[in-house]
Tab-separated table of C-alpha atoms and ligand atoms in Angstrom:
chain	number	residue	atom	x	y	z
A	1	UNK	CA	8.883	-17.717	-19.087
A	2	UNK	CA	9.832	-21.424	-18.170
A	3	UNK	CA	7.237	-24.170	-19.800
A	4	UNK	CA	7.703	-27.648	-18.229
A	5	UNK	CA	6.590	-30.545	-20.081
A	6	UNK	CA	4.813	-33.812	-19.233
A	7	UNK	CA	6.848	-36.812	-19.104
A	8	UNK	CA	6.680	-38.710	-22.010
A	9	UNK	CA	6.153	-35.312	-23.538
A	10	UNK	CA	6.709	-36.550	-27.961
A	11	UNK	CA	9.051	-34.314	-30.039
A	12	UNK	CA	5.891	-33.724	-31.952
A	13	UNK	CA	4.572	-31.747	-29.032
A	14	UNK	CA	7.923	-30.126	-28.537
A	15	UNK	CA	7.768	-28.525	-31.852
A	16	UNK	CA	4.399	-27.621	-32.027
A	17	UNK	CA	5.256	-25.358	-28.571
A	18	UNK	CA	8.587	-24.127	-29.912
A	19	UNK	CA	6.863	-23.754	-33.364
A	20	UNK	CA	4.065	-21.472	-31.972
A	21	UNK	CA	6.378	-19.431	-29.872
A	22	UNK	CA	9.179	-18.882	-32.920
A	23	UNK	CA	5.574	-17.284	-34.247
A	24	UNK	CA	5.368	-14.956	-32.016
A	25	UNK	CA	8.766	-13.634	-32.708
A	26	UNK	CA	10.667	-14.997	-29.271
A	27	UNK	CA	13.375	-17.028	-29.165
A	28	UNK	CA	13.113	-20.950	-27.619
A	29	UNK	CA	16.018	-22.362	-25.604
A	30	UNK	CA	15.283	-26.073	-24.933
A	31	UNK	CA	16.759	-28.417	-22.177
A	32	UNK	CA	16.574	-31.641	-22.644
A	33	UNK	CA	16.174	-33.449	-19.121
A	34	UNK	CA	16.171	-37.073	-18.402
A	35	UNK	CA	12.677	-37.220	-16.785
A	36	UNK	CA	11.722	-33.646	-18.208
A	37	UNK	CA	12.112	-31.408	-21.088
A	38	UNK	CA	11.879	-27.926	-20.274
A	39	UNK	CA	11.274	-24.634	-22.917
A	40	UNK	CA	13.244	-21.595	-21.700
A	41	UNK	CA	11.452	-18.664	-23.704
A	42	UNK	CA	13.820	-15.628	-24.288
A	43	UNK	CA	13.142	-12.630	-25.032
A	44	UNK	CA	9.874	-10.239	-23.392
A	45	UNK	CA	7.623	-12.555	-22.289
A	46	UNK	CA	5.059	-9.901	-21.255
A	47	UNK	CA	2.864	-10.099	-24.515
A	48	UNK	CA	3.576	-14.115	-24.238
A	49	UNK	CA	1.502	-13.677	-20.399
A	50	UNK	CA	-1.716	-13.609	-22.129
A	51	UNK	CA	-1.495	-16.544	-24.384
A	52	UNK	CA	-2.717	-19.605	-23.322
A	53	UNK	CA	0.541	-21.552	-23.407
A	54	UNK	CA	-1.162	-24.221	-20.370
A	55	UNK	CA	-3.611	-25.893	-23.395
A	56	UNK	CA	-0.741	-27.152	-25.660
A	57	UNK	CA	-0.380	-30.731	-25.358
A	58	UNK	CA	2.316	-32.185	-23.264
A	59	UNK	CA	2.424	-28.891	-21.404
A	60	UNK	CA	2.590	-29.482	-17.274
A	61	UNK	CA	2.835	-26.341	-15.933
A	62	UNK	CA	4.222	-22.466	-17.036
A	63	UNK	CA	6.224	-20.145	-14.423
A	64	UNK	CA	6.770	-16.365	-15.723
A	65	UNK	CA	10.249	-15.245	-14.601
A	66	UNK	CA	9.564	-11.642	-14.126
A	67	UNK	CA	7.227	-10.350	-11.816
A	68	UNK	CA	3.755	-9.605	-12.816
A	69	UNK	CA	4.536	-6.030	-10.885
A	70	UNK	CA	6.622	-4.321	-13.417
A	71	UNK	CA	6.861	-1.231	-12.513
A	72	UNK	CA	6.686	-1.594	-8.811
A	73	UNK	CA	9.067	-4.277	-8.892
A	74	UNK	CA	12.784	-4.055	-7.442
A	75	UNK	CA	14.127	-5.853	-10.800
A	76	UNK	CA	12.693	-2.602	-12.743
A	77	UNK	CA	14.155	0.152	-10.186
A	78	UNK	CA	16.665	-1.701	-7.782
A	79	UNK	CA	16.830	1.808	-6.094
A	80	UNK	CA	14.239	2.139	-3.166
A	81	UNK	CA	11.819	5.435	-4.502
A	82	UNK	CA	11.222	8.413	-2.001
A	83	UNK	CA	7.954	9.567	-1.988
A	84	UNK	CA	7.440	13.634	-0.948
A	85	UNK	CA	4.658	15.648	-0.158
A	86	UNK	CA	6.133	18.963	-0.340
A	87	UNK	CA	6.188	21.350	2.552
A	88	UNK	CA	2.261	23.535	2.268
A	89	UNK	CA	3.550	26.460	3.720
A	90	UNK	CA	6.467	27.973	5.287
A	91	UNK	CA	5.265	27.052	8.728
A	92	UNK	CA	5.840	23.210	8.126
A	93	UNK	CA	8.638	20.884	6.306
A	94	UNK	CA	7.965	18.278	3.687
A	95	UNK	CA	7.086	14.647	4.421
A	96	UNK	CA	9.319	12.340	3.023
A	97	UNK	CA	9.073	8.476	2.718
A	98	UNK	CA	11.472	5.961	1.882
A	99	UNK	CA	14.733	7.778	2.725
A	100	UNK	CA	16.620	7.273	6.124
A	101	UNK	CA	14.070	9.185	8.304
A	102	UNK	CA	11.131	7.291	9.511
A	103	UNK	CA	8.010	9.496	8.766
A	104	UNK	CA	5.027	8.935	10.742
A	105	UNK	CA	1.779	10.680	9.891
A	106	UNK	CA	-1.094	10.817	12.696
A	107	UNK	CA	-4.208	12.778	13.656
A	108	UNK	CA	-7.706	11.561	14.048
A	109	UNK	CA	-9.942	8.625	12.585
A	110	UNK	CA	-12.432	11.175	11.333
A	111	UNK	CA	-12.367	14.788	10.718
A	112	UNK	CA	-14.850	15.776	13.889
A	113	UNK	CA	-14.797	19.409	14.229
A	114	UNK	CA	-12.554	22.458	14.086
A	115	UNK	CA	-11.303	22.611	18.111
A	116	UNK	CA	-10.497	19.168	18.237
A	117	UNK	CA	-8.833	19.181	14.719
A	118	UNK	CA	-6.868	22.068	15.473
A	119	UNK	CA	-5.471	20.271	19.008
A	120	UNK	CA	-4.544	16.737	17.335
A	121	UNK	CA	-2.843	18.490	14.931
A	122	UNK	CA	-0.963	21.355	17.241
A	123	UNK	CA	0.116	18.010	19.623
A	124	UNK	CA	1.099	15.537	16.645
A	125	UNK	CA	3.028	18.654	14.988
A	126	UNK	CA	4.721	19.302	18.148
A	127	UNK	CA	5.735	15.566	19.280
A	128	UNK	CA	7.143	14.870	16.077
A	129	UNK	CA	4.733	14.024	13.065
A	130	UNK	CA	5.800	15.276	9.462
A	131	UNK	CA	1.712	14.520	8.142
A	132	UNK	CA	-1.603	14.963	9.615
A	133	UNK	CA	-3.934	12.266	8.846
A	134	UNK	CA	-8.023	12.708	9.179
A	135	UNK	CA	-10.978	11.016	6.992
A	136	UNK	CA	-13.416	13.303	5.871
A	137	UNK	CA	-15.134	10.555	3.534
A	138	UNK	CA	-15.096	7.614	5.710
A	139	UNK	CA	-15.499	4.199	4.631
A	140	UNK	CA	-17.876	2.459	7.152
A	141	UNK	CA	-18.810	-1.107	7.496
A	142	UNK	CA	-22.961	0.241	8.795
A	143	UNK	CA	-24.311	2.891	6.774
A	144	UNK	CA	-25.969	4.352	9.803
A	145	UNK	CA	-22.307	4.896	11.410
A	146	UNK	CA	-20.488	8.983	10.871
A	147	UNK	CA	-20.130	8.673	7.624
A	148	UNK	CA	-17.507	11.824	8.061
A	149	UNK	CA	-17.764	15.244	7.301
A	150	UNK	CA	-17.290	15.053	3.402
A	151	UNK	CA	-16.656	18.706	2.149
A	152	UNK	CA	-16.857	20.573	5.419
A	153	UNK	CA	-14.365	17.658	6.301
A	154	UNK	CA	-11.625	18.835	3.704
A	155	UNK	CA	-12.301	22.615	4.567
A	156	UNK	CA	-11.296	21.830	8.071
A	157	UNK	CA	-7.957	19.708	6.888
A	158	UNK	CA	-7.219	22.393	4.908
A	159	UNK	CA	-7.589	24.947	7.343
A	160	UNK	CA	-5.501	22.414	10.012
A	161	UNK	CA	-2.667	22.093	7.346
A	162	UNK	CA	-2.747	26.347	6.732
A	163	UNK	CA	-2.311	26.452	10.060
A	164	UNK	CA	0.431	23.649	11.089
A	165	UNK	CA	2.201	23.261	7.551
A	166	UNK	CA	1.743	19.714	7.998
A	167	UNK	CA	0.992	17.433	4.929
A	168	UNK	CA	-2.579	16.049	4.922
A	169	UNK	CA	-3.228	12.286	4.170
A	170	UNK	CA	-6.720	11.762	3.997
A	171	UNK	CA	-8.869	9.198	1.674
A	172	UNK	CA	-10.893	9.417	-1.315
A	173	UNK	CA	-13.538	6.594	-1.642
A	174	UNK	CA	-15.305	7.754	-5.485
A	175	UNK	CA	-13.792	7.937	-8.653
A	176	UNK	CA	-15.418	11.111	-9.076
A	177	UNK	CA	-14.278	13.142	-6.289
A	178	UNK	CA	-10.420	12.776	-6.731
A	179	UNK	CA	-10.159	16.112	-8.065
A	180	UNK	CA	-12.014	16.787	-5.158
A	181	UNK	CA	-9.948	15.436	-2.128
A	182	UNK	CA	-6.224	16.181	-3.937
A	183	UNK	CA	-7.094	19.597	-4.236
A	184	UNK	CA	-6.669	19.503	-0.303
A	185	UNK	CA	-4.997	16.302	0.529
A	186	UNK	CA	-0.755	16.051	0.089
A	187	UNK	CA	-1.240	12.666	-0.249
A	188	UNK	CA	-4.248	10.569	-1.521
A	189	UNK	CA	-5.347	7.964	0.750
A	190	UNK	CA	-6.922	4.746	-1.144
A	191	UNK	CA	-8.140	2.514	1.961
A	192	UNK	CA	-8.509	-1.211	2.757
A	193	UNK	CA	-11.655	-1.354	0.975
A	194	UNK	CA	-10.903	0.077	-2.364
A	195	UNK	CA	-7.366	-1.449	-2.976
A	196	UNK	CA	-9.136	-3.091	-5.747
A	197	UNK	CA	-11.314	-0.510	-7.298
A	198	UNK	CA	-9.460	-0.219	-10.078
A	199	UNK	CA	-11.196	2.903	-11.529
A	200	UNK	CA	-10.368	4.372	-8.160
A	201	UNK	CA	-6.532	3.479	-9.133
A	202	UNK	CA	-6.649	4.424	-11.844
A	203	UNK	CA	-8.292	7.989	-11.387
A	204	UNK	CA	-5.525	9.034	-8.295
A	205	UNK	CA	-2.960	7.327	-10.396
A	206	UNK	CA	-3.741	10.681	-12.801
A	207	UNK	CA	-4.470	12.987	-9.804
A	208	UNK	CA	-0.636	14.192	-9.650
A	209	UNK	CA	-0.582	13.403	-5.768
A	210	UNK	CA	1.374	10.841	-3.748
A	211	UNK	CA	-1.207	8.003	-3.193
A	212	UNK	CA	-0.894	6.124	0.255
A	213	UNK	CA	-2.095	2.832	-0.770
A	214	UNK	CA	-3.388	0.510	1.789
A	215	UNK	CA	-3.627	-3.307	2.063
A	216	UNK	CA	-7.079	-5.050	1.558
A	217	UNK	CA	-7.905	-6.672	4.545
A	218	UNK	CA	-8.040	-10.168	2.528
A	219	UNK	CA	-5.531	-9.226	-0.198
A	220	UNK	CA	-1.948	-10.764	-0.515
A	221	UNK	CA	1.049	-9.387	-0.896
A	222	UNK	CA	1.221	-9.645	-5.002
A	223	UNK	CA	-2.262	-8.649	-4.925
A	224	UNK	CA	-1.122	-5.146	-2.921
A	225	UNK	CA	1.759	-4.599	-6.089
A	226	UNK	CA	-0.370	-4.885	-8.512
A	227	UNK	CA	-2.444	-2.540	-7.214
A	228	UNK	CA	-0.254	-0.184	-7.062
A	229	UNK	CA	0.972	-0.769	-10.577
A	230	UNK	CA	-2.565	0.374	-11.724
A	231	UNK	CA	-1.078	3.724	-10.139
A	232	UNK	CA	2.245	3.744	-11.487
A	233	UNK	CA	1.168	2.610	-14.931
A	234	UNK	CA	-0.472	6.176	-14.969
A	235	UNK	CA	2.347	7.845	-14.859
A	236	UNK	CA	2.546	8.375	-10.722
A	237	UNK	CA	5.372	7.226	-9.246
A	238	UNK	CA	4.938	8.413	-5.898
A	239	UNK	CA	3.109	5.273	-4.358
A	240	UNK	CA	3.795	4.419	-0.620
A	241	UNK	CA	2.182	0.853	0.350
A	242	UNK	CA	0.803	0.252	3.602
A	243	UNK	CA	0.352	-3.174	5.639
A	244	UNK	CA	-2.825	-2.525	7.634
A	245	UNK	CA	-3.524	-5.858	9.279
A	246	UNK	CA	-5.334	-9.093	7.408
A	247	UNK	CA	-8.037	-11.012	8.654
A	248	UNK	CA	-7.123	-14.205	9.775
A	249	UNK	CA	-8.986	-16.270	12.976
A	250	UNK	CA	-7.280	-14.203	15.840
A	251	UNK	CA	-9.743	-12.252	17.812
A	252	UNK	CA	-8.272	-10.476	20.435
A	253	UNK	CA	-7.059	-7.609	17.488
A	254	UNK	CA	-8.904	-6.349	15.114
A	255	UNK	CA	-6.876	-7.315	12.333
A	256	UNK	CA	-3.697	-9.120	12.472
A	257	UNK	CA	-0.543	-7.429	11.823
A	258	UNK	CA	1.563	-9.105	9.147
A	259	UNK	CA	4.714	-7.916	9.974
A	260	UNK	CA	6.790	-10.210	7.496
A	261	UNK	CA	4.784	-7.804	5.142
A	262	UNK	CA	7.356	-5.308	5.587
A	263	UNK	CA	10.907	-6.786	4.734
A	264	UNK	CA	9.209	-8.728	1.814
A	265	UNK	CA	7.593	-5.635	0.424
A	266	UNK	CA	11.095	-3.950	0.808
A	267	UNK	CA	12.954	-7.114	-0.828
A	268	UNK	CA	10.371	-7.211	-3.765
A	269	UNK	CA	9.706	-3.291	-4.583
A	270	UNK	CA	10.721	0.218	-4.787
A	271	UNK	CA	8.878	1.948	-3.069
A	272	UNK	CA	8.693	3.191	0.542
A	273	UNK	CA	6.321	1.091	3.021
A	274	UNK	CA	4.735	2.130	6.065
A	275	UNK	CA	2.614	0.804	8.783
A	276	UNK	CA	-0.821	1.376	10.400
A	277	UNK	CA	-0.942	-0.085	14.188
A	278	UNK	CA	-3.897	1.194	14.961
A	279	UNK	CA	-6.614	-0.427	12.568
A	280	UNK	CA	-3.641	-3.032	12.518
A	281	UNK	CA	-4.437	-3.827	16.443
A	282	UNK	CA	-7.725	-1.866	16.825
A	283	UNK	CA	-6.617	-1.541	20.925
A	284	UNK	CA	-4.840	1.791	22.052
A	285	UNK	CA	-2.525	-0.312	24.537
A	286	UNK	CA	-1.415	-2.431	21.271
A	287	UNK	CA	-0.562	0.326	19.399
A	288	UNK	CA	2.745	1.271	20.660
A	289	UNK	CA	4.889	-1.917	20.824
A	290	UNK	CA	3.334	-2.802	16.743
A	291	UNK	CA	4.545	0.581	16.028
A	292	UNK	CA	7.605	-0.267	17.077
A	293	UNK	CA	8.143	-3.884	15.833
A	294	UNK	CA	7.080	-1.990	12.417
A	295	UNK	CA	10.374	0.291	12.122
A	296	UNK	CA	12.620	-2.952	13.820
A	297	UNK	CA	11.319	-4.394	10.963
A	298	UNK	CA	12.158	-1.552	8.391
A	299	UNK	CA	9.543	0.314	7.820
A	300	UNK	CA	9.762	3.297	6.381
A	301	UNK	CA	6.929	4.894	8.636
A	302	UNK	CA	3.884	4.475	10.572
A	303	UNK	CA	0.534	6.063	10.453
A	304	UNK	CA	-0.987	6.224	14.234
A	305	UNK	CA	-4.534	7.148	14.993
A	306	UNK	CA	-4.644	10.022	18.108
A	307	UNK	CA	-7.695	11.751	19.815
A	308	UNK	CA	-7.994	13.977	23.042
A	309	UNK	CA	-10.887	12.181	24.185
A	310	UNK	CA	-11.220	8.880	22.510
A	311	UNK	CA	-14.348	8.089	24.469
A	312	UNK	CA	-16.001	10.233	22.705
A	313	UNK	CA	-14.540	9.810	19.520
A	314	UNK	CA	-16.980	9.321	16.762
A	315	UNK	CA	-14.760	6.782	15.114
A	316	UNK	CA	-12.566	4.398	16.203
A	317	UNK	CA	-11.983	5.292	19.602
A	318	UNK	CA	-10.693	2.311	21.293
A	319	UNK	CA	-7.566	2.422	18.734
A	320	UNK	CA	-7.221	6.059	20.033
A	321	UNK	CA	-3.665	7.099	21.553
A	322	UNK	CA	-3.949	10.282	23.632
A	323	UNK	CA	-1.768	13.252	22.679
A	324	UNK	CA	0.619	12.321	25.275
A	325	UNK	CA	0.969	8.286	25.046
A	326	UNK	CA	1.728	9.639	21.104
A	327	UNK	CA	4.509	11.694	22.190
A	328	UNK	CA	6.154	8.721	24.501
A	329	UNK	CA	5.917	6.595	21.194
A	330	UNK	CA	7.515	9.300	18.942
A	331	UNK	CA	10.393	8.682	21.519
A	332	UNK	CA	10.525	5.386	21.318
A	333	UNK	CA	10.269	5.176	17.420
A	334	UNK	CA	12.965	8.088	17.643
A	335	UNK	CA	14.991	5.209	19.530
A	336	UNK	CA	14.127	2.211	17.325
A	337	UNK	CA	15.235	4.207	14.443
A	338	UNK	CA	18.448	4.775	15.398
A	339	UNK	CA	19.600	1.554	16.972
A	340	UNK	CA	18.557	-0.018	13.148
A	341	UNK	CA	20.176	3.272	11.799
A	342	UNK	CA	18.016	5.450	10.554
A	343	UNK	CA	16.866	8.735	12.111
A	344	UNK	CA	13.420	9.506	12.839
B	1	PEP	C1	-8.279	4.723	7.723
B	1	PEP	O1	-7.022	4.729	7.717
B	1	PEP	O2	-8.950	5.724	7.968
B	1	PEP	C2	-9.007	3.472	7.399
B	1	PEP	C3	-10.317	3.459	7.210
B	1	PEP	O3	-8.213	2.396	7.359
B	1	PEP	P1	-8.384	1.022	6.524
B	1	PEP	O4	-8.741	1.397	5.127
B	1	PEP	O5	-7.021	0.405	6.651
B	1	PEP	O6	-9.438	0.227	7.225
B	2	MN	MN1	-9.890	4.646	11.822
């Protein structure tokens, strides 16, 4: 923690800082400027964050050195984390973020029905995906939209993930149904919408799951990290960050993209980071060259939004790719991967 003083701060103030800090058992290293004095305070600032060192007179401003995201913080855990939702069956393989492969989970918006589950997931399996993603508790802006298919939602991802082995991401909205979702989901999806419900947070940070956490459509960056430290604080470590697209005054997509998102996420944390193209864009012919910008950028994945028939999709459709434009982009992200060198 760095205080900087006022000019003209008086050696009476100086000592009634350092005095107050000595108190609260840290050491004080003062530099004495020209213009400034500033008070270097060694030692572990974080009880220190909560006092109000601002009031003191002569006081200008106070920067903490470390980051307020501890534990997802690169300064914590230099190495980057990999995140794994274990293989459910002998059928599939594990999904792994945040090592060299790129991992990219898809399926639909919304958990439909059975036949259309069953062909997302047979085509995503079979062009590449290592997770099937499909809400079954869907967060809608009208409250006369599909709401999803709640329990008979989860039956069907579990049957879907029986039958393909493939990992299911889906999300969990309450508190009280965490137990709920992770007994079928291989990863805990908290959405756009609940990146700060911290009682959300906190409840799949105890559900023993990989949590796919993704970013508020208004949040920043530090905002995002300390979200996830509710998680990691308890106890999970397996938290995988997502960039989602922010609102900002661009129209033609549905959110805007913030790619930057994804080298400064990797510079400042741990832990793996993926990207969501298609709420990122919200247009199926926008989906494909994001994707791809996403693992140029270093991603460690992508999370893509596919539908046989996205006219009739209940959810989403216009951010719909069709089984086969999906398989095209697996080859293209296969591609992308390995010219930045990763595989995919
Ligand atoms: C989703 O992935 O199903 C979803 C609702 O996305 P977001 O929370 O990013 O809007
Ligand atoms: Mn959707």
């Amino acid at each position: 923690m760095i205080i900087v003083l006022k000019k003209g701060a008086t050696d009476e103030q100086v000592e009634q800082i350092t005095n107050k800090i000595k108190e609260w058992g840290l050491a004080v290293h003062l530099s004495r400027g020209i213009e400034r004095t500033i008070i270097g305070i060694i030692g572990d600032e974080g009880p220190v964050r909560a006092k109000p060192l601002e009031v003191f007179p002569g006081v200008e401003s106070v920067m903490p050195v470390l980051k307020p995201y501890k534990r997802a913080s690169r300064d914590f855990h230099p190495d980057p984390s990999v995140v794994t939702a274990p293989a459910p069956n002998e059928k599939g393989r594990p999904a792994v973020f945040g090592a060299s492969a790129v991992t990219v989970i898809a399926g639909p918006c919304s958990v439909e029905n059975r036949a259309s589950l069953m062909k997302i997931a047979g085509a995503v399996k079979a062009a590449g995906a290592r997770a099937l993603r499909g809400g079954a508790f869907k967060p809608r802006t009208s409250p006369y939209k599909f709401q999803g298919l709640r329990e008979a939602g989860l039956e069907l991802l579990a049957e879907a993930k029986a039958e393909f082995g493939l990992p299911v991401v889906t999300e969990v909205m309450d508190p009280r149904l965490v137990e709920r979702v992770a007994a079928t989901a291989d990863v805990l999806q908290v959405g756009a919408r609940n990146m700060q419900n911290f009682d959300l947070l906190r409840a799949v940070g105890q559900a023993g799951k990989p949590v796919l956490l993704k970013r508020g459509m208004s949040s920043t960056l530090e905002e995002l990290l300390m979200s996830a430290e509710y998680v990691l604080n308890e106890g999970n470590p397996d938290v995988i960050l997502c960039e989602r697209g922010i609102r900002t005054f661009e129209t033609f997509t549905r959110n805007t993209v913030d790619i930057s998102a994804v080298p400064v996420l990797k510079r400042e944390t741990h832990l793996p980071v993926i990207v969501d193209p298609s709420h990122g864009t919200g247009h199926c012919d926008l989906v494909a060259p994001v994707a791809r910008a996403a693992v140029a950028a270093g991603a460690d994945g992508v999370m893509v939004e596919v539908h046989p028939d996205p006219a009739s999709a209940l959810c989403d459709g216009p951010q719909a790719l069709l089984p086969e434009t999906f398989e095209v982009l697996m080859r293209e992200i296969d591609g992308v991967a390995k010219a930045i060198g990763r595989s995919a």
